[in-house]
Amino acid sequence: MKNILISSFLVTLLSLSGTSTHCPSLCSCNRNQTDCSDLTQAASFDTILDQLPANTIILILSRNNFTTVEPGSFSNLKNLLHLDLSRNLLSTINPGCFSNLSGLVRLDLSRNLLSILFPSSFSQLRNLEFLDLSVNLLVKLPVYLFSDLSNLKKLVLRDNRLKELNADQFKSLAQLRHLDLSINSLNYIPTHLLDELHDLVWLVLKSNSLKRLDRASLEPATALQNLLLDGNPWNCNCNLIPLKHRLEWIIYRDLRSLPMELFRHCYPPYLETRTRSASEGYPAAPAECVRQRYRAVSVRRATATVVVAGVVCSVVCVLMVVTATYGCIYATLVAHQQQELLRENSQQLIVGKQPEQEEKQELITAIGKGDEATESVGWFAFPPEVCV
């Protein structure tokens, strides 16, 4: 019985130790990070993965000569969060290659030879936040390539050979904040490409083949703060004016207007090659452009602006009414006070003149009586006979 228990215990230990916990001899391990880059000795991709510790969180496999990744290659790395496969010779990503890495947060596939991707190349990576596909040979992307990447925050497609994008290309990337499409061959941005990217802050479109950009393409990106457009052969015609006004709207808090001179690579139609067919024609020159009527591009900003302007105008109007009312009341009180003062002064003058007139009348009466008395006294004192 004791031997049976010991045997079962050993079997349990062997089963638990089936997963490797040692660092491969060709790699360097530091806690939960395993660096297998710049391998000097030839080693197969599967051989290295079979030797990796199961608790690996960060795995660096850059600067090797790996040409392919087979489905299920990372089946023993359930805890992997960061995978770096940059600077290899990968030409394609087969469907389901990363399906076992549901917790993966960062995936770097930059500087490879990728030219073919499948709609399910990144399936089940619902926690992925960063995806770098820069410096590859991608010409076209499957429409639903990013359909499972609902948590993606940053997507880098810089320096590829992309010529066009589908309007639904980024439809599932509602949380995307940084999109880099620079150094490609894009000559047109679909009007509804950014419809679901309401949190987009960075948009890089520099060094493409854009000659025009519809202002309606930028309207859904209400959180946009950084827009890089340099290095494009813009056409200086009426089609560019709406973009100028849209950019002014985006930065209206910091800049009143956007000079046309900022479009350094902007060429008037008559300076382009004259091999262009005359039937294609060009829109009118900027001097002949008719100002278009623009609809509201940001309801939230427009509403806030109207509300603030209304409040300010209301306050100013109230202050003006209060000031005018106070002025009228003050003027009325001052006029009333002046009238009272005038009335009091006139009454005092009238009262002051009455005693003088009475005294004068009494004096005149007294003088008259005095004359009569003098005559009577003189008559008795000096009779007429004596005077003769």
XYZ file of C-alpha atoms in Angstrom:
388
model
C 0.000 0.000 0.000
C 2.830 2.356 0.860
C 4.549 1.660 -2.472
C 1.327 2.423 -4.311
C 1.016 5.811 -2.579
C 4.631 6.676 -3.362
C 4.160 5.716 -7.005
C 1.026 7.849 -7.362
C 2.819 10.789 -5.744
C 5.703 10.482 -8.220
C 3.274 10.335 -11.122
C 1.627 13.538 -9.878
C 4.982 15.299 -9.631
C 5.920 14.201 -13.120
C 2.637 15.491 -14.502
C 3.051 18.848 -12.777
C 6.618 19.178 -14.005
C 5.632 18.591 -17.620
C 5.838 22.346 -18.291
C 9.356 23.746 -18.478
C 10.437 26.323 -15.905
C 14.057 26.680 -17.104
C 15.460 29.326 -19.425
C 16.552 28.059 -22.878
C 20.309 27.958 -23.323
C 20.218 30.355 -26.285
C 18.125 32.956 -24.473
C 18.472 35.241 -21.489
C 15.798 35.336 -18.817
C 15.121 38.012 -16.239
C 12.181 37.271 -13.976
C 9.199 37.016 -16.345
C 11.012 38.369 -19.410
C 12.695 36.079 -21.931
C 14.976 37.547 -24.595
C 15.732 35.254 -27.524
C 16.819 37.934 -30.001
C 19.976 37.945 -32.133
C 20.458 34.210 -31.996
C 23.911 33.377 -33.292
C 23.240 29.663 -33.573
C 20.696 28.164 -35.902
C 17.592 27.190 -33.967
C 14.098 26.395 -35.129
C 11.193 28.510 -34.017
C 9.309 25.582 -32.482
C 12.385 24.327 -30.613
C 12.805 27.635 -28.804
C 9.119 27.913 -27.944
C 9.052 24.400 -26.471
C 11.807 25.367 -24.028
C 10.310 28.629 -22.823
C 9.158 28.969 -19.182
C 5.383 28.840 -18.838
C 5.364 31.990 -16.675
C 6.882 34.136 -19.434
C 5.140 37.514 -19.676
C 7.466 39.310 -22.104
C 8.975 37.399 -25.032
C 11.447 39.013 -27.434
C 12.191 37.109 -30.650
C 13.481 39.995 -32.791
C 16.461 40.016 -35.165
C 16.232 36.386 -36.151
C 15.551 34.706 -39.474
C 12.136 33.253 -38.700
C 10.070 32.981 -41.880
C 6.760 31.674 -40.589
C 4.635 31.241 -37.483
C 2.438 28.185 -37.318
C -0.938 28.030 -35.530
C -0.645 26.825 -31.945
C 3.012 27.826 -31.652
C 2.349 29.749 -28.428
C -0.086 27.296 -26.866
C 2.045 26.864 -23.731
C 2.400 30.620 -23.052
C -0.970 31.458 -21.525
C 0.443 34.363 -19.469
C 2.169 36.157 -22.340
C 1.441 39.903 -22.470
C 4.157 41.260 -24.761
C 5.395 39.547 -27.934
C 8.129 41.045 -30.120
C 8.649 39.412 -33.537
C 10.186 42.446 -35.229
C 13.121 42.326 -37.662
C 12.523 38.811 -38.939
C 11.667 37.410 -42.378
C 7.974 36.760 -41.849
C 6.007 37.065 -45.088
C 2.564 36.132 -43.786
C 0.603 35.583 -40.594
C -1.439 32.419 -40.852
C -4.975 32.327 -39.418
C -5.098 31.514 -35.716
C -1.377 31.988 -35.049
C -2.103 33.972 -31.884
C -5.483 32.477 -30.978
C -4.072 30.995 -27.744
C -2.789 34.383 -26.571
C -6.089 35.901 -25.492
C -4.341 38.010 -22.834
C -1.756 39.525 -25.189
C -1.483 43.323 -24.840
C 1.397 44.285 -27.180
C 2.353 42.710 -30.518
C 5.277 43.989 -32.588
C 5.557 42.683 -36.167
C 7.487 45.625 -37.592
C 10.348 45.352 -40.091
C 9.423 42.018 -41.607
C 8.432 41.046 -45.147
C 4.707 40.832 -44.523
C 2.691 41.065 -47.716
C -0.275 38.783 -47.009
C -2.636 38.915 -44.048
C -5.847 36.979 -43.547
C -9.085 38.210 -41.939
C -8.398 35.896 -38.967
C -4.669 36.610 -38.608
C -5.353 38.479 -35.349
C -8.467 36.649 -34.223
C -9.319 36.401 -30.502
C -6.808 39.085 -29.465
C -9.503 41.042 -27.637
C -7.110 42.483 -25.035
C -4.547 43.732 -27.542
C -3.794 47.442 -27.074
C -0.748 47.946 -29.321
C -0.121 46.550 -32.814
C 2.884 47.533 -34.918
C 2.880 46.503 -38.592
C 5.258 49.210 -39.797
C 7.989 48.773 -42.418
C 6.475 45.818 -44.259
C 5.221 45.147 -47.790
C 1.475 45.379 -47.245
C -0.448 46.603 -50.291
C -4.005 45.904 -49.171
C -5.606 44.941 -45.866
C -8.528 42.537 -45.434
C -11.662 44.480 -44.541
C -12.241 42.651 -41.247
C -8.594 42.203 -40.272
C -9.081 44.126 -36.997
C -12.604 42.931 -36.187
C -11.556 41.215 -32.916
C -9.286 44.024 -31.699
C -11.980 45.916 -29.818
C -9.533 47.141 -27.157
C -6.807 48.388 -29.510
C -5.390 51.808 -28.557
C -2.513 52.255 -31.018
C -2.161 50.963 -34.582
C 0.993 51.605 -36.605
C 0.876 50.949 -40.363
C 3.724 53.291 -41.262
C 5.991 52.649 -44.248
C 4.068 50.035 -46.197
C 2.694 50.063 -49.738
C -0.953 50.666 -48.967
C -2.832 52.204 -51.881
C -6.381 52.149 -50.559
C -8.418 51.537 -47.432
C -11.940 50.252 -47.075
C -14.455 52.546 -45.376
C -15.129 49.781 -42.798
C -11.431 49.079 -42.185
C -11.397 50.460 -38.627
C -15.072 50.057 -37.813
C -14.463 47.845 -34.748
C -11.676 50.002 -33.259
C -13.869 52.237 -31.116
C -11.119 52.784 -28.508
C -8.322 53.609 -30.950
C -6.399 56.755 -29.961
C -3.333 56.673 -32.241
C -3.387 55.798 -35.959
C -0.251 56.059 -38.094
C -0.730 55.684 -41.868
C 2.322 57.669 -42.923
C 4.730 56.776 -45.753
C 2.283 54.824 -47.871
C 0.755 55.370 -51.300
C -2.712 56.462 -50.240
C -4.294 58.913 -52.669
C -7.748 58.914 -51.138
C -9.216 58.704 -47.639
C -12.753 57.256 -47.573
C -15.314 59.667 -46.182
C -16.526 57.244 -43.490
C -13.150 55.758 -42.543
C -13.090 57.448 -39.102
C -16.796 57.183 -38.308
C -16.290 54.999 -35.211
C -13.028 56.553 -34.020
C -14.509 59.079 -31.604
C -11.533 58.747 -29.201
C -8.858 59.252 -31.859
C -6.245 61.783 -30.695
C -3.345 61.184 -33.118
C -3.777 60.810 -36.891
C -0.670 60.659 -39.086
C -1.212 60.892 -42.854
C 2.070 62.463 -43.898
C 4.141 61.345 -46.890
C 1.328 59.797 -48.898
C -0.091 60.723 -52.305
C -3.023 62.771 -51.062
C -4.079 65.639 -53.306
C -7.277 66.381 -51.469
C -8.961 65.425 -48.227
C -12.683 65.695 -47.718
C -13.438 67.684 -44.588
C -16.269 65.256 -43.818
C -13.638 62.550 -43.280
C -12.400 64.329 -40.147
C -15.754 65.261 -38.646
C -16.340 62.021 -36.638
C -12.947 62.357 -34.901
C -14.194 64.870 -32.338
C -11.272 64.193 -29.939
C -8.580 64.779 -32.576
C -5.676 66.884 -31.286
C -2.721 65.983 -33.521
C -3.013 65.786 -37.306
C 0.086 65.403 -39.503
C -0.454 66.044 -43.222
C 2.925 67.197 -44.544
C 4.626 65.527 -47.466
C 1.501 65.227 -49.647
C 1.114 66.766 -53.154
C -1.937 68.903 -52.353
C -3.865 70.537 -55.190
C -4.447 74.243 -54.534
C -8.029 74.418 -55.735
C -11.505 74.714 -54.300
C -11.354 71.166 -52.971
C -8.681 72.212 -50.481
C -10.572 75.155 -48.995
C -13.038 73.017 -46.965
C -10.074 71.203 -45.401
C -8.535 74.547 -44.447
C -11.756 75.639 -42.755
C -12.045 72.288 -40.992
C -8.516 72.612 -39.621
C -9.329 76.115 -38.439
C -12.361 74.704 -36.634
C -10.229 72.030 -34.941
C -7.730 74.569 -33.640
C -10.057 77.563 -33.286
C -9.207 77.970 -29.604
C -5.517 78.541 -30.322
C -5.406 80.046 -33.803
C -7.840 82.334 -35.573
C -6.968 81.280 -39.089
C -4.728 78.846 -40.936
C -2.545 80.412 -43.647
C -2.537 78.603 -46.984
C 1.268 78.858 -46.916
C 1.363 76.053 -44.352
C 0.606 73.625 -47.196
C 4.228 73.538 -48.322
C 3.724 70.903 -50.999
C 0.660 72.523 -52.472
C 0.841 72.984 -56.234
C -1.607 74.977 -58.341
C -3.076 72.955 -61.200
C -1.233 74.899 -63.894
C 2.149 73.908 -62.379
C 1.490 70.195 -62.683
C 2.578 68.142 -65.666
C 0.737 69.097 -68.813
C 0.255 65.476 -69.843
C -2.942 65.383 -67.848
C -6.026 64.893 -69.986
C -7.951 68.071 -70.649
C -11.200 66.196 -70.212
C -10.457 65.668 -66.510
C -10.353 69.384 -65.926
C -9.741 71.241 -62.682
C -12.035 73.110 -60.347
C -12.016 76.879 -60.389
C -9.015 78.753 -59.049
C -9.159 79.819 -55.391
C -9.946 83.405 -56.406
C -13.044 82.187 -58.231
C -14.152 79.713 -55.591
C -17.664 80.061 -54.277
C -17.937 79.913 -50.522
C -19.829 76.788 -49.528
C -22.376 76.617 -46.784
C -20.991 74.336 -44.115
C -23.111 72.353 -41.797
C -22.250 72.037 -38.125
C -19.191 69.823 -37.745
C -19.284 69.387 -34.011
C -22.634 69.574 -32.287
C -21.041 69.433 -28.867
C -18.652 72.320 -29.488
C -21.267 74.351 -31.341
C -23.799 73.877 -28.547
C -21.257 74.806 -25.899
C -20.244 77.896 -27.858
C -23.855 78.993 -28.299
C -24.629 78.429 -24.616
C -21.571 80.377 -23.458
C -22.273 83.200 -25.905
C -25.912 83.315 -24.792
C -24.954 83.474 -21.124
C -22.406 86.228 -21.746
C -24.861 88.246 -23.837
C -27.573 87.806 -21.209
C -25.276 89.005 -18.443
C -24.196 92.014 -20.516
C -27.819 92.881 -21.330
C -28.855 92.597 -17.681
C -25.973 94.838 -16.633
C -26.920 97.394 -19.279
C -30.568 97.389 -18.157
C -29.556 97.719 -14.509
C -27.163 100.556 -15.356
C -29.785 102.394 -17.422
C -32.426 101.954 -14.718
C -30.068 103.215 -12.040
C -29.161 106.219 -14.204
C -32.816 107.097 -14.782
C -33.681 106.772 -11.093
C -30.661 108.827 -10.076
C -31.467 111.563 -12.609
C -35.095 111.676 -11.433
C -34.054 111.992 -7.793
C -31.532 114.723 -8.580
C -34.100 116.681 -10.624
C -36.681 116.359 -7.866
C -34.171 117.542 -5.297
C -33.248 120.537 -7.451
C -36.914 121.467 -7.813
C -37.385 121.328 -4.042
C -34.378 123.553 -3.513
C -35.653 126.082 -6.048
C -39.110 126.091 -4.460
C -37.656 126.675 -0.971
C -35.425 129.523 -2.223
C -38.330 131.256 -3.976
C -40.494 131.041 -0.861
C -37.704 132.515 1.240
C -37.358 135.413 -1.186
C -41.108 136.128 -1.101
C -41.210 135.999 2.690
C -38.157 138.288 2.913
C -39.725 140.973 0.660
C -43.028 141.307 2.578
C -41.496 142.909 5.756
C -39.602 145.415 3.636
C -42.762 146.479 1.847
C -44.668 146.840 5.152
C -41.863 148.935 6.646
C -41.777 151.106 3.555
C -45.547 151.633 3.695
C -45.409 152.536 7.379
C -42.577 154.947 6.693
C -44.512 156.631 3.897
C -47.582 156.928 6.152
C -45.497 158.357 8.959
C -43.904 160.910 6.644
C -47.323 162.021 5.398
C -48.609 162.554 8.900
C -45.509 164.473 9.849
C -45.986 167.023 7.073
C -49.526 167.752 8.085
C -48.498 168.264 11.710
C -45.738 170.621 10.688
C -48.086 172.739 8.624
C -50.596 173.024 11.483
C -47.927 173.938 13.970
C -46.431 176.485 11.631
C -49.819 178.042 10.981
C -50.405 178.605 14.618
C -46.902 179.757 15.320
C -46.601 182.090 12.407
C -49.909 183.515 11.300
C -50.178 184.785 7.793
C -50.298 188.367 8.887
C -46.937 188.118 10.493
C -45.418 186.607 7.465
C -46.699 189.481 5.391
